[in-house]
C-alpha cells in the first residue's frame, strides 16, 4: 500500500493540477496575509507540488523546533523556516524520494532568500510511523505539523504514538487532515486513487477521538472544520454516502482529563502574541479577548498556561478545589418535584 502511495506522489502526480479531486488541495487565497507574503519568497516548483488540505501554522514559533510529517516537496517546511527564524529548526519527513529531491534542491537558495547564515531546515527520508528509525528523539520537538498526510497511513496508531513520544512535555500537535463523518467501507480501501486522493484512508471522527485517547491525548481541540468537496462525479459515485471534512486539530502533550472539569480557574490573555493584539482563538469555541478574564476548565487552563502560550496568559487558581464538570448546573438549582426521574 505504501509503495502505491509512493508511486502516486512520486510519479503519477506531478503538480496540483494532476490531482483528480479537490480534497488534497487548498486555496492559497484563504491563507493569512503574513503567510501569503512568505509564499512570495518560496520557489514556484515547491508551490506547484503542494498537496495540503489546510493551513496548519500555529503562532508563537520563534526559535522553536518544528517537525512536518509527510512534508512532500517542502512548502510548509519553508514557511516554518521563515517563521521560526534563523535560531529555530524545521525537520521535514517524507517517504517519497522524488518529493524530497524537490525539497532538498531548494535548501541553499531558500536560506539565501531568507537571509540566513545557517541552514535551519532538514529533510529526512522515512516513515511517519517510525520516527525512531530516522533518529527523532523522545521529548525533542516543540510543535508537530502535518498537512493532509496522516489519513494516508495504514497504521495511524503508530503515527500518533510516535507523535506523543517525540513531543516535548507541553508541546503541540497542530495538523490539518481529511476526516469522514462515517467509516469508509473496507471495499474502497484498496483503490489506489481513492487512497492517494485522501478519501479511503480518511479517519472517521469518532474513531479518531478513540485513537487520540488511547495514545495519551485525552482532550484535543478543533480550530477549523469545513466540508471538503470532491468535485469529481465519477469518484463521488464510488464513495457513496461518505461525507468528508477538512479539519485542523490542536492537541498538547499534557496530563489532561477526558472531559472538561471545573476548578474555578480563570485565564486572561495579555494580547502579546504577534499578530493577535485583540484576541486569541485557542479553538473553535474559545476566543480570549485581550484583558478579559475568562472562567476556564482545567484542560483549557493547562493548554494556555503550561505550554509555550504560558507567557502570553495570566492563569489564576489551581486544581485544589473541584466544582464538578465544567458548565454543569449545580444539583440544588435543578428543579425536581420528586415525580419521575427528572431526566
Ligand atoms: C497529500 S501529500 C501532502 C504533502 C505535503 N504535506 C503538502 O502539503 O504538500 C502526502 C505526502 O505524504 C507522504 N506520505 C504518505 N504516507 C507517508 C508515510 N507513511 N510516511 C511518510 N510520508 C508519507 C507522501 O509521500 C506525500 O508526499
mmCIF file of C-alpha atoms and ligand atoms in Angstrom:
data_model
loop_
_atom_site.group_PDB
_atom_site.id
_atom_site.type_symbol
_atom_site.label_atom_id
_atom_site.label_comp_id
_atom_site.label_asym_id
_atom_site.label_seq_id
_atom_site.Cartn_x
_atom_site.Cartn_y
_atom_site.Cartn_z
ATOM 1 C CA UNK A 1 0.000 0.000 0.000
ATOM 2 C CA UNK A 2 2.823 2.433 0.885
ATOM 3 C CA UNK A 3 4.522 1.597 -2.421
ATOM 4 C CA UNK A 4 1.337 2.532 -4.301
ATOM 5 C CA UNK A 5 1.331 5.855 -2.473
ATOM 6 C CA UNK A 6 4.998 6.495 -3.220
ATOM 7 C CA UNK A 7 4.237 5.897 -6.882
ATOM 8 C CA UNK A 8 1.193 8.170 -6.689
ATOM 9 C CA UNK A 9 3.083 11.111 -5.168
ATOM 10 C CA UNK A 10 6.450 10.373 -6.794
ATOM 11 C CA UNK A 11 5.480 9.585 -10.378
ATOM 12 C CA UNK A 12 1.777 9.909 -11.150
ATOM 13 C CA UNK A 13 1.038 13.307 -9.620
ATOM 14 C CA UNK A 14 3.490 15.893 -10.930
ATOM 15 C CA UNK A 15 1.682 19.026 -9.834
ATOM 16 C CA UNK A 16 -1.513 20.035 -8.052
ATOM 17 C CA UNK A 17 -3.286 20.097 -11.445
ATOM 18 C CA UNK A 18 -2.890 16.305 -11.733
ATOM 19 C CA UNK A 19 -4.986 15.622 -8.615
ATOM 20 C CA UNK A 20 -8.335 14.056 -9.519
ATOM 21 C CA UNK A 21 -10.363 15.651 -6.736
ATOM 22 C CA UNK A 22 -10.171 18.876 -4.738
ATOM 23 C CA UNK A 23 -9.808 17.036 -1.412
ATOM 24 C CA UNK A 24 -5.998 17.173 -1.160
ATOM 25 C CA UNK A 25 -5.629 20.780 -2.202
ATOM 26 C CA UNK A 26 -6.418 24.040 -0.527
ATOM 27 C CA UNK A 27 -6.896 27.508 -1.840
ATOM 28 C CA UNK A 28 -3.854 29.697 -1.104
ATOM 29 C CA UNK A 29 -6.175 32.737 -1.148
ATOM 30 C CA UNK A 30 -7.618 31.667 2.193
ATOM 31 C CA UNK A 31 -4.209 31.931 3.906
ATOM 32 C CA UNK A 32 -3.423 34.708 6.384
ATOM 33 C CA UNK A 33 -1.674 37.744 4.854
ATOM 34 C CA UNK A 34 1.683 37.059 6.556
ATOM 35 C CA UNK A 35 1.779 33.520 5.126
ATOM 36 C CA UNK A 36 0.880 34.794 1.637
ATOM 37 C CA UNK A 37 3.791 37.193 1.983
ATOM 38 C CA UNK A 38 6.173 34.320 2.837
ATOM 39 C CA UNK A 39 4.882 32.341 -0.167
ATOM 40 C CA UNK A 40 6.173 35.085 -2.480
ATOM 41 C CA UNK A 41 9.671 34.098 -1.311
ATOM 42 C CA UNK A 42 9.196 30.366 -1.986
ATOM 43 C CA UNK A 43 10.122 28.838 -5.349
ATOM 44 C CA UNK A 44 7.270 28.078 -7.790
ATOM 45 C CA UNK A 45 8.264 24.434 -8.218
ATOM 46 C CA UNK A 46 7.747 23.812 -4.493
ATOM 47 C CA UNK A 47 4.381 25.538 -4.555
ATOM 48 C CA UNK A 48 3.177 23.636 -7.640
ATOM 49 C CA UNK A 49 3.794 20.387 -5.772
ATOM 50 C CA UNK A 50 1.900 21.410 -2.664
ATOM 51 C CA UNK A 51 -0.933 18.958 -1.933
ATOM 52 C CA UNK A 52 -2.075 20.097 1.500
ATOM 53 C CA UNK A 53 -5.660 20.460 2.678
ATOM 54 C CA UNK A 54 -5.351 23.208 5.275
ATOM 55 C CA UNK A 55 -3.118 25.775 6.841
ATOM 56 C CA UNK A 56 -1.709 24.165 9.992
ATOM 57 C CA UNK A 57 0.511 27.012 11.125
ATOM 58 C CA UNK A 58 0.027 27.995 14.766
ATOM 59 C CA UNK A 59 1.526 31.139 16.367
ATOM 60 C CA UNK A 60 4.415 31.570 18.869
ATOM 61 C CA UNK A 61 7.115 29.682 16.984
ATOM 62 C CA UNK A 62 10.159 31.912 17.154
ATOM 63 C CA UNK A 63 13.236 29.791 17.943
ATOM 64 C CA UNK A 64 11.196 26.575 18.171
ATOM 65 C CA UNK A 65 11.801 23.132 16.674
ATOM 66 C CA UNK A 66 9.025 22.097 14.286
ATOM 67 C CA UNK A 67 8.516 18.682 12.686
ATOM 68 C CA UNK A 68 6.422 18.342 9.499
ATOM 69 C CA UNK A 69 5.114 14.802 8.938
ATOM 70 C CA UNK A 70 4.760 13.986 5.231
ATOM 71 C CA UNK A 71 6.323 17.267 4.163
ATOM 72 C CA UNK A 72 6.196 16.469 0.427
ATOM 73 C CA UNK A 73 8.165 18.998 -1.612
ATOM 74 C CA UNK A 74 8.540 21.185 1.458
ATOM 75 C CA UNK A 75 6.209 24.161 1.073
ATOM 76 C CA UNK A 76 5.175 24.185 4.725
ATOM 77 C CA UNK A 77 8.730 23.407 5.915
ATOM 78 C CA UNK A 78 9.948 26.568 4.178
ATOM 79 C CA UNK A 79 7.058 28.617 5.583
ATOM 80 C CA UNK A 80 8.006 27.406 9.072
ATOM 81 C CA UNK A 81 11.686 28.028 8.304
ATOM 82 C CA UNK A 82 10.880 31.701 7.877
ATOM 83 C CA UNK A 83 8.582 31.843 10.927
ATOM 84 C CA UNK A 84 10.851 30.066 13.456
ATOM 85 C CA UNK A 85 13.729 32.312 12.399
ATOM 86 C CA UNK A 86 17.394 31.505 12.000
ATOM 87 C CA UNK A 87 17.675 30.180 15.567
ATOM 88 C CA UNK A 88 14.796 27.708 15.140
ATOM 89 C CA UNK A 89 14.799 24.344 13.370
ATOM 90 C CA UNK A 90 12.404 22.622 11.000
ATOM 91 C CA UNK A 91 12.535 18.931 10.130
ATOM 92 C CA UNK A 92 10.519 17.546 7.228
ATOM 93 C CA UNK A 93 9.876 13.802 6.920
ATOM 94 C CA UNK A 94 8.545 12.066 3.823
ATOM 95 C CA UNK A 95 8.784 8.553 2.376
ATOM 96 C CA UNK A 96 8.741 9.632 -1.295
ATOM 97 C CA UNK A 97 12.230 10.326 -2.616
ATOM 98 C CA UNK A 98 11.010 12.326 -5.623
ATOM 99 C CA UNK A 99 9.195 14.738 -3.305
ATOM 100 C CA UNK A 100 12.232 15.178 -1.057
ATOM 101 C CA UNK A 101 14.506 15.670 -4.071
ATOM 102 C CA UNK A 102 12.495 18.781 -4.929
ATOM 103 C CA UNK A 103 12.540 19.952 -1.304
ATOM 104 C CA UNK A 104 16.311 19.425 -0.962
ATOM 105 C CA UNK A 105 17.097 21.139 -4.251
ATOM 106 C CA UNK A 106 15.964 24.444 -2.784
ATOM 107 C CA UNK A 107 17.579 24.365 0.667
ATOM 108 C CA UNK A 108 20.508 26.628 -0.214
ATOM 109 C CA UNK A 109 18.574 29.123 -2.405
ATOM 110 C CA UNK A 110 15.778 29.392 0.191
ATOM 111 C CA UNK A 111 18.222 30.024 3.048
ATOM 112 C CA UNK A 112 19.818 32.740 0.927
ATOM 113 C CA UNK A 113 16.415 34.272 0.146
ATOM 114 C CA UNK A 114 15.564 34.342 3.871
ATOM 115 C CA UNK A 115 18.978 35.911 4.577
ATOM 116 C CA UNK A 116 20.063 33.061 6.906
ATOM 117 C CA UNK A 117 23.739 32.255 7.549
ATOM 118 C CA UNK A 118 22.873 28.815 8.931
ATOM 119 C CA UNK A 119 20.519 26.234 7.433
ATOM 120 C CA UNK A 120 17.537 25.762 9.717
ATOM 121 C CA UNK A 121 15.786 23.018 7.711
ATOM 122 C CA UNK A 122 16.494 19.326 7.315
ATOM 123 C CA UNK A 123 14.621 16.786 5.181
ATOM 124 C CA UNK A 124 14.583 13.127 6.205
ATOM 125 C CA UNK A 125 13.532 10.194 4.032
ATOM 126 C CA UNK A 126 11.466 7.937 6.263
ATOM 127 C CA UNK A 127 8.109 6.799 7.554
ATOM 128 C CA UNK A 128 5.925 8.778 9.909
ATOM 129 C CA UNK A 129 5.012 5.507 11.649
ATOM 130 C CA UNK A 130 8.641 5.032 12.786
ATOM 131 C CA UNK A 131 10.397 8.277 13.660
ATOM 132 C CA UNK A 132 12.915 6.405 15.811
ATOM 133 C CA UNK A 133 14.382 4.899 12.646
ATOM 134 C CA UNK A 134 15.299 8.408 11.490
ATOM 135 C CA UNK A 135 16.688 9.399 14.885
ATOM 136 C CA UNK A 136 13.990 11.690 16.155
ATOM 137 C CA UNK A 137 14.476 11.577 19.900
ATOM 138 C CA UNK A 138 11.910 11.376 22.711
ATOM 139 C CA UNK A 139 10.691 14.774 24.009
ATOM 140 C CA UNK A 140 12.630 16.726 21.376
ATOM 141 C CA UNK A 141 10.019 18.613 19.324
ATOM 142 C CA UNK A 142 8.083 21.781 20.250
ATOM 143 C CA UNK A 143 5.445 21.615 17.506
ATOM 144 C CA UNK A 144 4.456 18.839 15.120
ATOM 145 C CA UNK A 145 2.559 19.726 12.000
ATOM 146 C CA UNK A 146 1.195 17.698 9.109
ATOM 147 C CA UNK A 147 -0.846 18.688 6.097
ATOM 148 C CA UNK A 148 -3.086 16.062 4.532
ATOM 149 C CA UNK A 149 -0.903 13.049 5.254
ATOM 150 C CA UNK A 150 -1.972 11.025 8.306
ATOM 151 C CA UNK A 151 -5.138 9.849 6.505
ATOM 152 C CA UNK A 152 -2.812 8.036 4.094
ATOM 153 C CA UNK A 153 -1.152 5.945 6.780
ATOM 154 C CA UNK A 154 -2.194 2.296 7.076
ATOM 155 C CA UNK A 155 -1.040 2.350 10.724
ATOM 156 C CA UNK A 156 -2.384 5.531 12.298
ATOM 157 C CA UNK A 157 -1.941 4.261 15.842
ATOM 158 C CA UNK A 158 1.834 4.062 15.359
ATOM 159 C CA UNK A 159 1.834 7.570 13.885
ATOM 160 C CA UNK A 160 0.060 9.093 16.901
ATOM 161 C CA UNK A 161 2.158 7.069 19.365
ATOM 162 C CA UNK A 162 5.297 8.400 17.696
ATOM 163 C CA UNK A 163 3.923 11.937 17.804
ATOM 164 C CA UNK A 164 3.290 11.612 21.540
ATOM 165 C CA UNK A 165 6.773 10.165 22.094
ATOM 166 C CA UNK A 166 8.745 12.880 20.286
ATOM 167 C CA UNK A 167 6.788 15.921 21.520
ATOM 168 C CA UNK A 168 8.306 17.782 24.445
ATOM 169 C CA UNK A 169 6.059 17.952 27.536
ATOM 170 C CA UNK A 170 3.659 20.815 26.784
ATOM 171 C CA UNK A 171 4.473 20.508 23.070
ATOM 172 C CA UNK A 172 1.764 20.763 20.461
ATOM 173 C CA UNK A 173 0.464 18.679 17.575
ATOM 174 C CA UNK A 174 -1.227 21.056 15.118
ATOM 175 C CA UNK A 175 -2.311 19.372 11.895
ATOM 176 C CA UNK A 176 -4.793 19.508 9.033
ATOM 177 C CA UNK A 177 -6.276 16.418 7.504
ATOM 178 C CA UNK A 178 -9.287 14.877 5.835
ATOM 179 C CA UNK A 179 -11.805 13.219 8.157
ATOM 180 C CA UNK A 180 -15.056 11.451 7.425
ATOM 181 C CA UNK A 181 -18.446 11.606 9.097
ATOM 182 C CA UNK A 182 -18.821 7.811 8.830
ATOM 183 C CA UNK A 183 -16.474 4.863 8.408
ATOM 184 C CA UNK A 184 -15.266 4.380 4.834
ATOM 185 C CA UNK A 185 -16.323 0.905 3.554
ATOM 186 C CA UNK A 186 -13.427 -1.605 3.559
ATOM 187 C CA UNK A 187 -14.045 -2.405 -0.104
ATOM 188 C CA UNK A 188 -12.823 1.072 -1.064
ATOM 189 C CA UNK A 189 -9.601 0.940 0.931
ATOM 190 C CA UNK A 190 -7.519 -0.872 -1.692
ATOM 191 C CA UNK A 191 -8.340 1.585 -4.501
ATOM 192 C CA UNK A 192 -5.037 3.422 -5.088
ATOM 193 C CA UNK A 193 -6.692 6.550 -6.494
ATOM 194 C CA UNK A 194 -9.167 6.869 -3.618
ATOM 195 C CA UNK A 195 -6.311 6.319 -1.178
ATOM 196 C CA UNK A 196 -3.960 8.759 -2.923
ATOM 197 C CA UNK A 197 -6.676 11.407 -3.074
ATOM 198 C CA UNK A 198 -7.030 11.230 0.731
ATOM 199 C CA UNK A 199 -10.516 9.671 0.570
ATOM 200 C CA UNK A 200 -10.413 5.999 1.504
ATOM 201 C CA UNK A 201 -7.980 6.363 4.418
ATOM 202 C CA UNK A 202 -9.789 9.335 5.986
ATOM 203 C CA UNK A 203 -10.361 8.902 9.703
ATOM 204 C CA UNK A 204 -13.928 8.690 10.953
ATOM 205 C CA UNK A 205 -14.087 11.462 13.569
ATOM 206 C CA UNK A 206 -15.200 9.239 16.466
ATOM 207 C CA UNK A 207 -12.532 6.605 15.736
ATOM 208 C CA UNK A 208 -10.009 9.433 15.685
ATOM 209 C CA UNK A 209 -11.204 10.539 19.135
ATOM 210 C CA UNK A 210 -10.831 6.987 20.447
ATOM 211 C CA UNK A 211 -7.328 6.695 18.995
ATOM 212 C CA UNK A 212 -6.193 10.018 20.444
ATOM 213 C CA UNK A 213 -7.388 8.973 23.907
ATOM 214 C CA UNK A 214 -5.600 5.642 23.581
ATOM 215 C CA UNK A 215 -2.194 7.200 22.814
ATOM 216 C CA UNK A 216 -2.381 9.890 25.521
ATOM 217 C CA UNK A 217 -4.178 12.913 24.011
ATOM 218 C CA UNK A 218 -7.238 12.856 26.292
ATOM 219 C CA UNK A 219 -8.509 16.223 25.028
ATOM 220 C CA UNK A 220 -7.874 17.890 21.690
ATOM 221 C CA UNK A 221 -9.481 20.856 20.021
ATOM 222 C CA UNK A 222 -10.588 21.807 16.518
ATOM 223 C CA UNK A 223 -9.542 25.165 15.192
ATOM 224 C CA UNK A 224 -11.261 24.657 11.851
ATOM 225 C CA UNK A 225 -13.667 22.215 10.261
ATOM 226 C CA UNK A 226 -15.091 22.671 6.778
ATOM 227 C CA UNK A 227 -16.894 20.321 4.423
ATOM 228 C CA UNK A 228 -14.446 19.053 1.854
ATOM 229 C CA UNK A 229 -15.815 18.865 -1.683
ATOM 230 C CA UNK A 230 -14.687 16.097 -4.063
ATOM 231 C CA UNK A 231 -15.697 17.803 -7.313
ATOM 232 C CA UNK A 232 -15.418 14.631 -9.413
ATOM 233 C CA UNK A 233 -18.770 12.920 -10.203
ATOM 234 C CA UNK A 234 -17.160 9.552 -11.002
ATOM 235 C CA UNK A 235 -15.308 9.421 -7.687
ATOM 236 C CA UNK A 236 -18.334 10.774 -5.799
ATOM 237 C CA UNK A 237 -20.374 7.863 -7.207
ATOM 238 C CA UNK A 238 -17.786 5.376 -5.900
ATOM 239 C CA UNK A 239 -17.571 6.976 -2.476
ATOM 240 C CA UNK A 240 -21.346 6.946 -1.991
ATOM 241 C CA UNK A 241 -22.686 8.461 1.213
ATOM 242 C CA UNK A 242 -19.391 9.252 2.917
ATOM 243 C CA UNK A 243 -19.121 12.911 3.916
ATOM 244 C CA UNK A 244 -15.649 14.484 4.175
ATOM 245 C CA UNK A 245 -14.291 17.352 6.251
ATOM 246 C CA UNK A 246 -11.009 19.189 6.234
ATOM 247 C CA UNK A 247 -10.209 19.755 9.889
ATOM 248 C CA UNK A 248 -7.368 21.419 11.736
ATOM 249 C CA UNK A 249 -6.683 19.807 15.083
ATOM 250 C CA UNK A 250 -4.644 21.054 18.027
ATOM 251 C CA UNK A 251 -3.528 18.661 20.785
ATOM 252 C CA UNK A 252 -0.983 19.160 23.546
ATOM 253 C CA UNK A 253 1.234 16.682 25.356
ATOM 254 C CA UNK A 254 -0.210 17.467 28.750
ATOM 255 C CA UNK A 255 -1.788 15.491 31.539
ATOM 256 C CA UNK A 256 -5.421 16.250 30.649
ATOM 257 C CA UNK A 257 -8.818 14.856 31.616
ATOM 258 C CA UNK A 258 -11.259 13.237 29.190
ATOM 259 C CA UNK A 259 -13.937 15.855 29.857
ATOM 260 C CA UNK A 260 -13.714 19.483 30.992
ATOM 261 C CA UNK A 261 -13.706 19.804 34.785
ATOM 262 C CA UNK A 262 -14.273 22.997 36.732
ATOM 263 C CA UNK A 263 -11.635 24.084 39.278
ATOM 264 C CA UNK A 264 -12.662 27.764 39.234
ATOM 265 C CA UNK A 265 -9.610 28.731 37.186
ATOM 266 C CA UNK A 266 -9.517 31.999 35.261
ATOM 267 C CA UNK A 267 -7.330 32.788 32.236
ATOM 268 C CA UNK A 268 -6.626 36.266 30.899
ATOM 269 C CA UNK A 269 -4.924 36.836 27.537
ATOM 270 C CA UNK A 270 -2.292 39.560 27.626
ATOM 271 C CA UNK A 271 -2.591 40.487 23.933
ATOM 272 C CA UNK A 272 1.106 39.786 23.399
ATOM 273 C CA UNK A 273 1.093 37.100 20.695
ATOM 274 C CA UNK A 274 2.481 38.600 17.499
ATOM 275 C CA UNK A 275 -0.326 39.268 15.006
ATOM 276 C CA UNK A 276 -3.021 38.767 17.672
ATOM 277 C CA UNK A 277 -3.265 42.071 19.558
ATOM 278 C CA UNK A 278 -7.009 41.963 20.222
ATOM 279 C CA UNK A 279 -7.873 38.315 20.757
ATOM 280 C CA UNK A 280 -6.501 34.803 20.521
ATOM 281 C CA UNK A 281 -8.545 31.823 19.365
ATOM 282 C CA UNK A 282 -7.426 28.666 21.141
ATOM 283 C CA UNK A 283 -10.035 26.671 19.229
ATOM 284 C CA UNK A 284 -13.447 26.981 17.605
ATOM 285 C CA UNK A 285 -15.144 27.773 20.930
ATOM 286 C CA UNK A 286 -12.525 29.669 22.963
ATOM 287 C CA UNK A 287 -11.846 33.237 21.890
ATOM 288 C CA UNK A 288 -9.781 35.027 24.539
ATOM 289 C CA UNK A 289 -10.174 38.803 24.277
ATOM 290 C CA UNK A 290 -7.176 40.807 25.428
ATOM 291 C CA UNK A 291 -7.505 41.719 29.099
ATOM 292 C CA UNK A 292 -10.831 39.920 29.628
ATOM 293 C CA UNK A 293 -10.712 37.271 32.396
ATOM 294 C CA UNK A 294 -12.418 34.031 31.332
ATOM 295 C CA UNK A 295 -13.520 31.153 33.526
ATOM 296 C CA UNK A 296 -11.892 28.060 32.013
ATOM 297 C CA UNK A 297 -11.871 24.327 32.657
ATOM 298 C CA UNK A 298 -8.756 22.576 33.969
ATOM 299 C CA UNK A 299 -7.775 21.333 30.490
ATOM 300 C CA UNK A 300 -8.022 24.772 28.900
ATOM 301 C CA UNK A 301 -6.098 26.329 31.813
ATOM 302 C CA UNK A 302 -3.272 23.840 31.141
ATOM 303 C CA UNK A 303 -3.380 24.436 27.365
ATOM 304 C CA UNK A 304 -2.839 28.168 27.751
ATOM 305 C CA UNK A 305 -0.807 28.095 30.976
ATOM 306 C CA UNK A 306 1.540 25.092 30.769
ATOM 307 C CA UNK A 307 2.595 25.381 27.114
ATOM 308 C CA UNK A 308 4.535 27.879 25.011
ATOM 309 C CA UNK A 309 1.430 30.116 25.269
ATOM 310 C CA UNK A 310 2.015 30.441 29.029
ATOM 311 C CA UNK A 311 3.942 33.717 28.854
ATOM 312 C CA UNK A 312 1.009 35.288 26.991
ATOM 313 C CA UNK A 313 -1.620 34.399 29.611
ATOM 314 C CA UNK A 314 -2.220 35.019 33.283
ATOM 315 C CA UNK A 315 -3.852 31.913 34.746
ATOM 316 C CA UNK A 316 -5.284 32.244 38.260
ATOM 317 C CA UNK A 317 -6.180 29.371 40.531
ATOM 318 C CA UNK A 318 -5.088 25.754 40.683
ATOM 319 C CA UNK A 319 -6.763 22.369 40.857
ATOM 320 C CA UNK A 320 -7.004 22.151 44.645
ATOM 321 C CA UNK A 321 -10.797 22.594 44.728
ATOM 322 C CA UNK A 322 -13.109 20.852 42.262
ATOM 323 C CA UNK A 323 -16.513 22.346 41.402
ATOM 324 C CA UNK A 324 -17.828 19.490 39.230
ATOM 325 C CA UNK A 325 -17.984 19.084 35.481
ATOM 326 C CA UNK A 326 -17.373 22.354 33.652
ATOM 327 C CA UNK A 327 -20.611 24.070 32.677
ATOM 328 C CA UNK A 328 -22.800 21.619 34.636
ATOM 329 C CA UNK A 329 -25.789 23.056 36.519
ATOM 330 C CA UNK A 330 -25.323 22.643 40.322
ATOM 331 C CA UNK A 331 -27.681 19.964 41.693
ATOM 332 C CA UNK A 332 -29.542 22.262 44.115
ATOM 333 C CA UNK A 333 -30.524 24.528 41.199
ATOM 334 C CA UNK A 334 -32.003 21.655 39.187
ATOM 335 C CA UNK A 335 -35.783 21.683 39.692
ATOM 336 C CA UNK A 336 -37.121 18.280 40.666
ATOM 337 C CA UNK A 337 -40.636 17.870 42.095
ATOM 338 C CA UNK A 338 -39.978 14.314 43.109
ATOM 339 C CA UNK A 339 -42.212 12.851 40.385
ATOM 340 C CA UNK A 340 -40.279 10.754 37.905
ATOM 341 C CA UNK A 341 -36.564 10.518 37.315
ATOM 342 C CA UNK A 342 -36.169 14.099 36.103
ATOM 343 C CA UNK A 343 -34.048 13.204 33.080
HETATM 344 C C1 LIG B 1 -1.151 14.754 0.100
HETATM 345 S S1 LIG B 1 0.610 14.810 0.092
HETATM 346 C C2 LIG B 1 0.879 16.169 1.190
HETATM 347 C C3 LIG B 1 2.304 16.662 1.103
HETATM 348 C C4 LIG B 1 2.614 17.915 1.904
HETATM 349 N N1 LIG B 1 2.230 17.839 3.290
HETATM 350 C C5 LIG B 1 1.961 19.103 1.266
HETATM 351 O O1 LIG B 1 1.162 19.747 1.950
HETATM 352 O O2 LIG B 1 2.243 19.362 0.106
HETATM 353 C C6 LIG B 1 1.032 13.409 1.070
HETATM 354 C C7 LIG B 1 2.528 13.218 1.305
HETATM 355 O O3 LIG B 1 2.678 12.314 2.398
HETATM 356 C C8 LIG B 1 3.705 11.401 2.111
HETATM 357 N N2 LIG B 1 3.398 10.181 2.903
HETATM 358 C C9 LIG B 1 2.259 9.453 2.860
HETATM 359 N N3 LIG B 1 2.304 8.442 3.725
HETATM 360 C C10 LIG B 1 3.501 8.550 4.363
HETATM 361 C C11 LIG B 1 4.133 7.775 5.378
HETATM 362 N N4 LIG B 1 3.526 6.727 5.913
HETATM 363 N N5 LIG B 1 5.358 8.164 5.810
HETATM 364 C C12 LIG B 1 5.981 9.242 5.251
HETATM 365 N N6 LIG B 1 5.430 10.003 4.273
HETATM 366 C C13 LIG B 1 4.206 9.661 3.837
HETATM 367 C C14 LIG B 1 3.650 11.212 0.615
HETATM 368 O O4 LIG B 1 4.876 10.759 0.127
HETATM 369 C C15 LIG B 1 3.297 12.610 0.144
HETATM 370 O O5 LIG B 1 4.438 13.362 -0.118
#
